[in-house]
mmCIF file of C-alpha atoms in Angstrom:
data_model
loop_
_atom_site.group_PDB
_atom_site.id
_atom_site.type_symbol
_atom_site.label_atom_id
_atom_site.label_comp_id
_atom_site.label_asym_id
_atom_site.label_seq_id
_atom_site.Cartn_x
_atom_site.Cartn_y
_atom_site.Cartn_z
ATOM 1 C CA UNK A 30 -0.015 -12.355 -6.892
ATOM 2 C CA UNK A 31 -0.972 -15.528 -6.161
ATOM 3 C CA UNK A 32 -3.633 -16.969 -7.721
ATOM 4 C CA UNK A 33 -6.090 -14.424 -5.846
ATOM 5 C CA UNK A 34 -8.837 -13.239 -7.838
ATOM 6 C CA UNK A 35 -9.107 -9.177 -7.093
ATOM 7 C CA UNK A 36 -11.138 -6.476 -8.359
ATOM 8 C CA UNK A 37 -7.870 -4.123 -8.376
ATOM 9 C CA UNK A 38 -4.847 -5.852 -8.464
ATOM 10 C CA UNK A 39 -1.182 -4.687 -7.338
ATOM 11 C CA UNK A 40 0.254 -3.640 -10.397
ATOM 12 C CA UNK A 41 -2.942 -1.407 -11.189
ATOM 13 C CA UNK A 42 -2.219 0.656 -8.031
ATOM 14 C CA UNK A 43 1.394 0.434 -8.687
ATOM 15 C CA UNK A 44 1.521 1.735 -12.282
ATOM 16 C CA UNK A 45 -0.784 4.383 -10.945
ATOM 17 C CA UNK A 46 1.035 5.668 -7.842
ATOM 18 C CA UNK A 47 4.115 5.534 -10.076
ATOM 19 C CA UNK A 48 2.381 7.633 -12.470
ATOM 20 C CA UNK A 49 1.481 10.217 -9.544
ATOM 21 C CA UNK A 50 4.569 10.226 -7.448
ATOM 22 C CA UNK A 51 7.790 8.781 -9.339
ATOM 23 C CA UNK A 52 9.514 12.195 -9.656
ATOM 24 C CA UNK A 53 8.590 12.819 -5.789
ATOM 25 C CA UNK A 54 9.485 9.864 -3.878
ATOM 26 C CA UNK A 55 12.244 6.471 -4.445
ATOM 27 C CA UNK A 56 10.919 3.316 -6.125
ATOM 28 C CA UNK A 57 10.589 1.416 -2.617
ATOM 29 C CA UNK A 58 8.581 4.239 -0.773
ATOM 30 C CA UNK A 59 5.787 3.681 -3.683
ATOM 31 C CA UNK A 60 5.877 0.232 -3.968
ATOM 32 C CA UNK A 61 5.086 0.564 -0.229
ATOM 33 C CA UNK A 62 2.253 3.531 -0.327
ATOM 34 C CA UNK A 63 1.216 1.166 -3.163
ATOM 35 C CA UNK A 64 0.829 -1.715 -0.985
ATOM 36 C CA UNK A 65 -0.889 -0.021 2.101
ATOM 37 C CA UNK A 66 -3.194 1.132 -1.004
ATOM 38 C CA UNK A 67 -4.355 -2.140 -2.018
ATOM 39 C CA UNK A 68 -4.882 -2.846 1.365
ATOM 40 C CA UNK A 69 -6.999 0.340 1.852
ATOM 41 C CA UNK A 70 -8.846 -0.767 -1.152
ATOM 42 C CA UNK A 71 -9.754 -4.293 0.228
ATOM 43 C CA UNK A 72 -9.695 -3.578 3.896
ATOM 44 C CA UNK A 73 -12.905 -3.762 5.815
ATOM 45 C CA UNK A 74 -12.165 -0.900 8.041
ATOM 46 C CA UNK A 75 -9.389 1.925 7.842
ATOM 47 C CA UNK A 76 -7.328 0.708 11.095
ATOM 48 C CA UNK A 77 -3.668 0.005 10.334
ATOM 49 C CA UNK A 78 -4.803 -3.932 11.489
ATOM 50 C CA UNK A 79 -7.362 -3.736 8.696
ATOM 51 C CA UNK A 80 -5.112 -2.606 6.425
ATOM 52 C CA UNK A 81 -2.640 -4.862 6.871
ATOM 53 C CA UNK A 82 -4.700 -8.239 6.771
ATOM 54 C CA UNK A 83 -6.190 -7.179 3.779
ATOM 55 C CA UNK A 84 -2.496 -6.566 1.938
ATOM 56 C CA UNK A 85 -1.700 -10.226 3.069
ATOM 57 C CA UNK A 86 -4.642 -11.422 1.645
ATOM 58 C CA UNK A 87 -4.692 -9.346 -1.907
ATOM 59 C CA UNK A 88 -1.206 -10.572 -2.062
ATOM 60 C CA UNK A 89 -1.304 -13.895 -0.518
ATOM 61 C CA UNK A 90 1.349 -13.370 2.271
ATOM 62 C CA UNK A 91 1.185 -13.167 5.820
ATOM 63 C CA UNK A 92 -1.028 -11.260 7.277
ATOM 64 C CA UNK A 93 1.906 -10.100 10.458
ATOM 65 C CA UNK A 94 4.160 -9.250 7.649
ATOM 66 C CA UNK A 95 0.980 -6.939 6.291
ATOM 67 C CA UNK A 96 0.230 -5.299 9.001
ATOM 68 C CA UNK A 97 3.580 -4.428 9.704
ATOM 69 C CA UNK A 98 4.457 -2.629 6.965
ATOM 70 C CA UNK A 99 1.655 -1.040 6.851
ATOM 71 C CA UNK A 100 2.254 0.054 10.111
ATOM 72 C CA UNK A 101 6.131 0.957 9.050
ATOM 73 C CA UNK A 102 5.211 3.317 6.208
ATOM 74 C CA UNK A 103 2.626 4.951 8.196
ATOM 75 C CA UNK A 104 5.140 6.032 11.405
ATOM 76 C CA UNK A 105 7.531 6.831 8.841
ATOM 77 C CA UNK A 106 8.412 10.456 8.983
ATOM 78 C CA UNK A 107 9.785 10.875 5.832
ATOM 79 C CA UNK A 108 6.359 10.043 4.166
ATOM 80 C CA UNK A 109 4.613 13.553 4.371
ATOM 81 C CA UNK A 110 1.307 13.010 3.615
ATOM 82 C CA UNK A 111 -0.037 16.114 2.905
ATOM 83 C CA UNK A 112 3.201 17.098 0.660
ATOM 84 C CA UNK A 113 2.167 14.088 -1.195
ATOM 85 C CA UNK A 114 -1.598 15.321 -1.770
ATOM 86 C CA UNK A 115 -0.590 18.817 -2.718
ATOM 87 C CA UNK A 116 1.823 17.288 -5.678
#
Protein backbone atom coordinates (compact mmCIF):
# COMPACT_ATOMS: atom_id res chain seq x y z
CA UNK A 1 0.00 0.00 0.00
CA UNK A 2 1.05 3.18 -0.54
CA UNK A 3 1.25 5.43 2.02
CA UNK A 4 -2.74 5.43 2.31
CA UNK A 5 -4.01 5.60 5.66
CA UNK A 6 -7.10 2.85 5.85
CA UNK A 7 -9.29 1.64 8.45
CA UNK A 8 -8.88 -2.08 6.96
CA UNK A 9 -6.02 -2.55 5.04
CA UNK A 10 -5.24 -5.29 2.22
CA UNK A 11 -3.45 -7.76 4.03
CA UNK A 12 -6.27 -7.80 6.84
CA UNK A 13 -8.81 -8.95 4.20
CA UNK A 14 -6.25 -11.08 2.63
CA UNK A 15 -5.10 -13.11 5.66
CA UNK A 16 -8.79 -13.42 6.31
CA UNK A 17 -10.18 -14.64 2.97
CA UNK A 18 -7.15 -16.94 2.99
CA UNK A 19 -8.20 -18.17 6.24
CA UNK A 20 -11.88 -18.83 4.80
CA UNK A 21 -11.22 -20.09 1.34
CA UNK A 22 -7.47 -21.38 0.80
CA UNK A 23 -8.45 -25.09 0.60
CA UNK A 24 -11.41 -23.98 -1.89
CA UNK A 25 -10.05 -21.74 -4.40
CA UNK A 26 -6.05 -20.92 -6.04
CA UNK A 27 -3.94 -18.18 -4.43
CA UNK A 28 -4.80 -15.59 -7.36
CA UNK A 29 -8.69 -16.08 -7.26
CA UNK A 30 -8.41 -14.79 -3.41
CA UNK A 31 -6.05 -12.29 -3.76
CA UNK A 32 -8.68 -11.07 -6.27
CA UNK A 33 -12.11 -11.70 -4.11
CA UNK A 34 -9.73 -10.05 -1.60
CA UNK A 35 -9.30 -7.04 -3.59
CA UNK A 36 -12.97 -6.49 -4.83
CA UNK A 37 -13.38 -6.86 -0.83
CA UNK A 38 -11.46 -3.95 0.14
CA UNK A 39 -13.11 -2.19 -2.39
CA UNK A 40 -16.57 -3.25 -1.08
CA UNK A 41 -15.35 -2.13 2.22
CA UNK A 42 -14.39 1.47 1.08
CA UNK A 43 -16.74 1.87 -1.80
CA UNK A 44 -19.48 4.41 -1.54
CA UNK A 45 -22.03 2.39 -3.31
CA UNK A 46 -22.10 -1.45 -4.30
CA UNK A 47 -21.87 -0.86 -8.29
CA UNK A 48 -18.93 -2.67 -9.87
CA UNK A 49 -17.72 1.31 -10.77
CA UNK A 50 -17.84 1.91 -7.03
CA UNK A 51 -16.06 -0.88 -6.30
CA UNK A 52 -13.46 -0.49 -8.43
CA UNK A 53 -12.48 3.27 -7.70
CA UNK A 54 -12.42 2.54 -4.27
CA UNK A 55 -9.71 -0.59 -4.80
CA UNK A 56 -7.56 2.04 -6.73
CA UNK A 57 -7.74 4.29 -4.09
CA UNK A 58 -7.20 1.78 -0.88
CA UNK A 59 -4.35 0.63 -2.93
CA UNK A 60 -3.14 3.64 -4.64
CA UNK A 61 -3.42 2.43 -8.32
CA UNK A 62 -5.51 3.33 -11.06
CA UNK A 63 -8.74 3.56 -10.67
CA UNK A 64 -9.46 1.81 -14.73
CA UNK A 65 -7.22 -0.92 -13.62
CA UNK A 66 -9.78 -1.18 -10.35
CA UNK A 67 -12.66 -1.27 -11.85
CA UNK A 68 -11.66 -3.71 -14.20
CA UNK A 69 -10.84 -6.33 -12.21
CA UNK A 70 -13.38 -5.93 -10.27
CA UNK A 71 -15.44 -6.25 -13.07
CA UNK A 72 -13.22 -9.50 -14.29
CA UNK A 73 -13.73 -11.52 -11.10
CA UNK A 74 -17.28 -10.72 -10.98
CA UNK A 75 -18.21 -12.16 -14.83
CA UNK A 76 -15.99 -14.86 -14.00
CA UNK A 77 -17.83 -18.11 -14.06
CA UNK A 78 -15.64 -20.08 -12.24
CA UNK A 79 -16.20 -17.88 -9.07
CA UNK A 80 -19.51 -19.48 -7.69
CA UNK A 81 -20.67 -17.33 -5.28
CA UNK A 82 -23.01 -19.10 -3.45
CA UNK A 83 -20.59 -22.36 -3.34
CA UNK A 84 -18.32 -19.95 -1.72
CA UNK A 85 -20.95 -18.84 1.08
CA UNK A 86 -22.06 -22.35 1.81
CA UNK A 87 -18.15 -23.40 2.58
Amino acid sequence: MLGRKVAINEEQVLRFLESLFEEDLHAKRVLSLAHATLGGVHAASLSVHAIGQALAWARGGVQKHGIKQVDRLLSNEAVDVWKLAAS
